[in-house]
PDB file of C-alpha atoms in Angstrom:
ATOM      1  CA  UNK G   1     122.780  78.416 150.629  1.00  0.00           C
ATOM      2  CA  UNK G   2     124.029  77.576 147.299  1.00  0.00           C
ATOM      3  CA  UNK G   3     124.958  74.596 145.885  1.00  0.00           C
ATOM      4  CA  UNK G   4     125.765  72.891 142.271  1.00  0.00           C
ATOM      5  CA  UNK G   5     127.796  69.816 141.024  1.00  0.00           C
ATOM      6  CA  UNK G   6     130.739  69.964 139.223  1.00  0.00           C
ATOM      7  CA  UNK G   7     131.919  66.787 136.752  1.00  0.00           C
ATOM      8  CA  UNK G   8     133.913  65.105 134.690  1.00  0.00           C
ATOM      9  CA  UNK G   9     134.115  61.983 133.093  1.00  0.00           C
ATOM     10  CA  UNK G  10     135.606  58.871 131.189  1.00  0.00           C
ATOM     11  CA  UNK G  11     133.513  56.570 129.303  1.00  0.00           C
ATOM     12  CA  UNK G  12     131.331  54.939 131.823  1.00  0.00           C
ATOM     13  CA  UNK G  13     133.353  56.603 135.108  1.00  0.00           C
ATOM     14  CA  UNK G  14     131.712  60.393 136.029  1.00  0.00           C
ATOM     15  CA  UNK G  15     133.262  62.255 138.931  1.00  0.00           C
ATOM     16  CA  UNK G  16     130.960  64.097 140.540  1.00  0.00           C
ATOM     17  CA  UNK G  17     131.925  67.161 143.020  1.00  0.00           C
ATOM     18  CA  UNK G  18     128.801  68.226 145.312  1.00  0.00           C
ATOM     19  CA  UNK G  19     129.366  71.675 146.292  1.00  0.00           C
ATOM     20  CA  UNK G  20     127.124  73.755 148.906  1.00  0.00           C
ATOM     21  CA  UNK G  21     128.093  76.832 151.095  1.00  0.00           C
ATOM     22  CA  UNK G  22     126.754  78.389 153.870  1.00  0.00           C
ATOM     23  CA  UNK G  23     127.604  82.088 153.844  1.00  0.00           C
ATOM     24  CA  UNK G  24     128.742  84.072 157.205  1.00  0.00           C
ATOM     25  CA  UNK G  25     127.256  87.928 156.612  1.00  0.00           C
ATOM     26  CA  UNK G  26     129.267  89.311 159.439  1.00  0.00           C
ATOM     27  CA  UNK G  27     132.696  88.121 158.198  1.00  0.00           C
ATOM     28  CA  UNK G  28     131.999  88.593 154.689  1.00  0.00           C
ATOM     29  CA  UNK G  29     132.970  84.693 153.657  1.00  0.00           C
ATOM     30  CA  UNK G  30     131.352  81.607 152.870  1.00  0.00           C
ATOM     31  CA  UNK G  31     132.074  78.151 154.251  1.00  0.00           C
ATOM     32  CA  UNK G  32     132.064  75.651 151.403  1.00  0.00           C
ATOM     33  CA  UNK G  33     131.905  71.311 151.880  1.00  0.00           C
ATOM     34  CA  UNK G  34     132.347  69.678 148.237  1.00  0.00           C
ATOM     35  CA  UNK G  35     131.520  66.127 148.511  1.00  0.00           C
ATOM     36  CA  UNK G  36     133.256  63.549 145.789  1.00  0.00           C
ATOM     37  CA  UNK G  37     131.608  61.096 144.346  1.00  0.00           C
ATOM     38  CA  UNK G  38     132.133  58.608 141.505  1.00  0.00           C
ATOM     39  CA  UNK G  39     129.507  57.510 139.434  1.00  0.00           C
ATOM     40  CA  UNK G  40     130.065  53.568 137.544  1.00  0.00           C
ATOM     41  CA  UNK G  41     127.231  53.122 134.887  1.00  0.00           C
ATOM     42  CA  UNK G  42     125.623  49.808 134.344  1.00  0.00           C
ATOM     43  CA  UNK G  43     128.442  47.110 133.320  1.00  0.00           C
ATOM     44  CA  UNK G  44     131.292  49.949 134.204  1.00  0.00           C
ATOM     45  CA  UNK G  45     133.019  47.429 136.884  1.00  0.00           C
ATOM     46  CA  UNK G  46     136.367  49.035 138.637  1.00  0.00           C
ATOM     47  CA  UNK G  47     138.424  47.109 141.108  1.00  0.00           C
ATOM     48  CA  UNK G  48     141.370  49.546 142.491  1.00  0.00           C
ATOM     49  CA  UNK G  49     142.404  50.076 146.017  1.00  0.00           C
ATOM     50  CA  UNK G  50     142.720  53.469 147.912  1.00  0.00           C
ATOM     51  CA  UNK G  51     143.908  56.459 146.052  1.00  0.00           C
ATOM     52  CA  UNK G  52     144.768  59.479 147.265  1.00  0.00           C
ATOM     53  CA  UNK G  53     143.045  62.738 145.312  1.00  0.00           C
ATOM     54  CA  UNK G  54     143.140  66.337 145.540  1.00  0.00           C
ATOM     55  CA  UNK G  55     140.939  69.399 145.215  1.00  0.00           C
ATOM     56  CA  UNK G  56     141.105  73.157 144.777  1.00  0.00           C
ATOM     57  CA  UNK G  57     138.513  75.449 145.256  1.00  0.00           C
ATOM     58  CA  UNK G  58     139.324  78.920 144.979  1.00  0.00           C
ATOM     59  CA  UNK G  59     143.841  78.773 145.051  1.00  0.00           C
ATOM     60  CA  UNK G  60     143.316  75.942 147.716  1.00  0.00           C
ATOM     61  CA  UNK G  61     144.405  72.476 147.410  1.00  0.00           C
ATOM     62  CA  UNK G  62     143.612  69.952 150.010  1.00  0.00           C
ATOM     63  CA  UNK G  63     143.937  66.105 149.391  1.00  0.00           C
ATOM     64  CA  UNK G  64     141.532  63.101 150.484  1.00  0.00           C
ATOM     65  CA  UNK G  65     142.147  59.735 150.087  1.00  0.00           C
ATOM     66  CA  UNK G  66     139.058  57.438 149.024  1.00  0.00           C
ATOM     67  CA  UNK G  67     138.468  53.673 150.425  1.00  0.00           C
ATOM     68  CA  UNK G  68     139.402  50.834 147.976  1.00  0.00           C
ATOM     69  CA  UNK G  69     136.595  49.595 145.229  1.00  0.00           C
ATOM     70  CA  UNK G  70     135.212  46.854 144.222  1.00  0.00           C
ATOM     71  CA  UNK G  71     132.547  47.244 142.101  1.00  0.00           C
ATOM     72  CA  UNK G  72     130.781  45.258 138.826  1.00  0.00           C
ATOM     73  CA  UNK G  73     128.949  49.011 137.763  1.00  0.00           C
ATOM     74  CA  UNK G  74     125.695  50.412 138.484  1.00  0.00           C
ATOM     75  CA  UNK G  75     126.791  52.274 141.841  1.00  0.00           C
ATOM     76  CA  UNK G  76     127.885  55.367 142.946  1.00  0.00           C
ATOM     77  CA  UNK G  77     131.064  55.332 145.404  1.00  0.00           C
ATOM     78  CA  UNK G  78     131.704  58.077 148.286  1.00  0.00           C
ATOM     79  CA  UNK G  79     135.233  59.108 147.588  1.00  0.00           C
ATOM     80  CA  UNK G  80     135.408  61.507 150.274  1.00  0.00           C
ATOM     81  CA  UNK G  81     134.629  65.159 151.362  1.00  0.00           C
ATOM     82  CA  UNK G  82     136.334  68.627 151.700  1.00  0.00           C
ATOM     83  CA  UNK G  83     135.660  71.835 153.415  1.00  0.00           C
ATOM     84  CA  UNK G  84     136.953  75.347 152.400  1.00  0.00           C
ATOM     85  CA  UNK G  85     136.467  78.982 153.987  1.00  0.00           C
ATOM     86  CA  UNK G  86     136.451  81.207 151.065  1.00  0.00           C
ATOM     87  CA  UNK G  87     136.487  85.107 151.505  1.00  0.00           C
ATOM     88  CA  UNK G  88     134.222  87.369 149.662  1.00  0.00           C
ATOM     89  CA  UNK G  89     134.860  90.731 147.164  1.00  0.00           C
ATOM     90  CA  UNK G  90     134.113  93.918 149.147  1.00  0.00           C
ATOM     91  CA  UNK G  91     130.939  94.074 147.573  1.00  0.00           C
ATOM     92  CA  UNK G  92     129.705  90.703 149.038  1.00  0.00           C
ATOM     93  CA  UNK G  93     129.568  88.681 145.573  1.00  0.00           C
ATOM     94  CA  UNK G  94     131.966  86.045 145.039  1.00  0.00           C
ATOM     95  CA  UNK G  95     132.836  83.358 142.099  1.00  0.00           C
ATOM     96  CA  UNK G  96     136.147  80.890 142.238  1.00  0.00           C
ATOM     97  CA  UNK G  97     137.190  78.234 140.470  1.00  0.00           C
ATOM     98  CA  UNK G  98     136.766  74.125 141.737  1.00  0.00           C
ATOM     99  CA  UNK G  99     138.666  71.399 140.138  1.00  0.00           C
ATOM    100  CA  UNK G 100     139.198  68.034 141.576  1.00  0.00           C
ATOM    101  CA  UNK G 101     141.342  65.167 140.465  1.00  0.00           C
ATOM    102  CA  UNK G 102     140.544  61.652 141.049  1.00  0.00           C
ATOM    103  CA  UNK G 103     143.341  59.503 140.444  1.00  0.00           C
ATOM    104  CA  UNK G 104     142.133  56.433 139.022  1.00  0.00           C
ATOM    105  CA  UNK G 105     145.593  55.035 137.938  1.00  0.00           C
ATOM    106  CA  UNK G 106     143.693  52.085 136.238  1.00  0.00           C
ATOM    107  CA  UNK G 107     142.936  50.457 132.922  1.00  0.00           C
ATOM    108  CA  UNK G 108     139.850  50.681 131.337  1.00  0.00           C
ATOM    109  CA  UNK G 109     138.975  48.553 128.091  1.00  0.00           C
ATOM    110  CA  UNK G 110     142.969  48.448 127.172  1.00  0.00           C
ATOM    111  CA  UNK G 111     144.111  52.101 128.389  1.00  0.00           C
ATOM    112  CA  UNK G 112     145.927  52.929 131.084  1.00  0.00           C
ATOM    113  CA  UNK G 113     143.855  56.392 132.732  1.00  0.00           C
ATOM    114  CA  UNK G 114     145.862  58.270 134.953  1.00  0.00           C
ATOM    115  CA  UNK G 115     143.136  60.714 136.243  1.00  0.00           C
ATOM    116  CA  UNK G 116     139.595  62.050 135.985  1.00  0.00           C
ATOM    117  CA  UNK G 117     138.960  65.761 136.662  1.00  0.00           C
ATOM    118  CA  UNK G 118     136.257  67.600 137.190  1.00  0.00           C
ATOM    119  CA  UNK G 119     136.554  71.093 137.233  1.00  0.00           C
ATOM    120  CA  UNK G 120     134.325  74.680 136.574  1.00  0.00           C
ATOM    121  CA  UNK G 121     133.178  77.774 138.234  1.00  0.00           C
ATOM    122  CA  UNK G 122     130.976  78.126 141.566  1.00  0.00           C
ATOM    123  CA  UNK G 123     129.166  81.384 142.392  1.00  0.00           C
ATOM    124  CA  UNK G 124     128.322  81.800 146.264  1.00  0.00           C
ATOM    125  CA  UNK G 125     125.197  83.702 147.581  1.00  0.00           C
ATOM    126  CA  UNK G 126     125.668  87.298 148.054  1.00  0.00           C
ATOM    127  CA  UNK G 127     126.317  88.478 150.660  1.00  0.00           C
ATOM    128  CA  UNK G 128     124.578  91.766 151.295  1.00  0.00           C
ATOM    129  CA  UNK G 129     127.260  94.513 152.646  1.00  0.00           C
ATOM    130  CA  UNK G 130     126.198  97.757 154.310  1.00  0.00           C
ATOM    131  CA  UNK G 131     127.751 100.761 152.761  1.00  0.00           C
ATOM    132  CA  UNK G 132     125.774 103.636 154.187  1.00  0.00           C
ATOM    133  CA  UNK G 133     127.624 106.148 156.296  1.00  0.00           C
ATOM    134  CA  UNK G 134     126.166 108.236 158.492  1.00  0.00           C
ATOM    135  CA  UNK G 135     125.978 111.645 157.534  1.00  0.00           C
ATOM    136  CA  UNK G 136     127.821 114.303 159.507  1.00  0.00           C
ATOM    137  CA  UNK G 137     126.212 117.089 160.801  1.00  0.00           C
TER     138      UNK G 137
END
């Protein structure tokens, strides 16, 4: 199983994408659940309601909408989680691209910030193929 954060951040906000994947030998892919997370240091307060946010692992965007917050800092927020099938090369290896988007649509310390993203490369287990043929006689 392999696993790895991705993140991004702005000032005192860090959006944090959880990755892990369970690989399937037999039909060459790996299932893949990224859970989003964002991170408010110490004194980092945010008060926003739900937002809907997107991400894309590997060509494939799917969206998840996260719960209003209300926070003075100091916390870490569950935004929300998505799940991907992701197909491997021939030879069993695999790395794809992640990138989510948080859209904070808020200001922070006089600036309006539209989004955070978070975004960077994941490389799956191999997966071990079989390429041995039988010899003819």
């Amino acid at each position: 199983m392999a696993s790895g954060v991705i993140t991004g951040s702005y000032r005192g906000y860090h959006l944090r994408s959880e990755w892990s994947s369970t690989p399937n030998t037999a039909g060459n892919y790996s299932d893949i659940t990224v859970r989003h997370k964002l991170v408010c240091d110490k004194q980092y307060d945010l008060y926003i309601g739900s937002r809907t946010n997107s991400c894309t692992v590997n060509g494939e965007t799917k969206n998840f909408t996260s719960s209003s917050i209300s926070t003075t800092g100091n916390t870490t927020i569950n935004l929300g989680t998505t799940t991907y099938r992701v197909y491997h090369n021939a030879d069993g290896k695999k790395s794809t691209s992640l990138s989510t988007i948080f859209n904070l649509k808020a200001t922070i310390t006089g600036v309006y910030v539209e989004k955070i993203t978070a975004s960077g490369t994941i490389t799956l287990d191999n997966i071990p193929r079989d390429f041995t043929q039988t010899p003819k006689v």
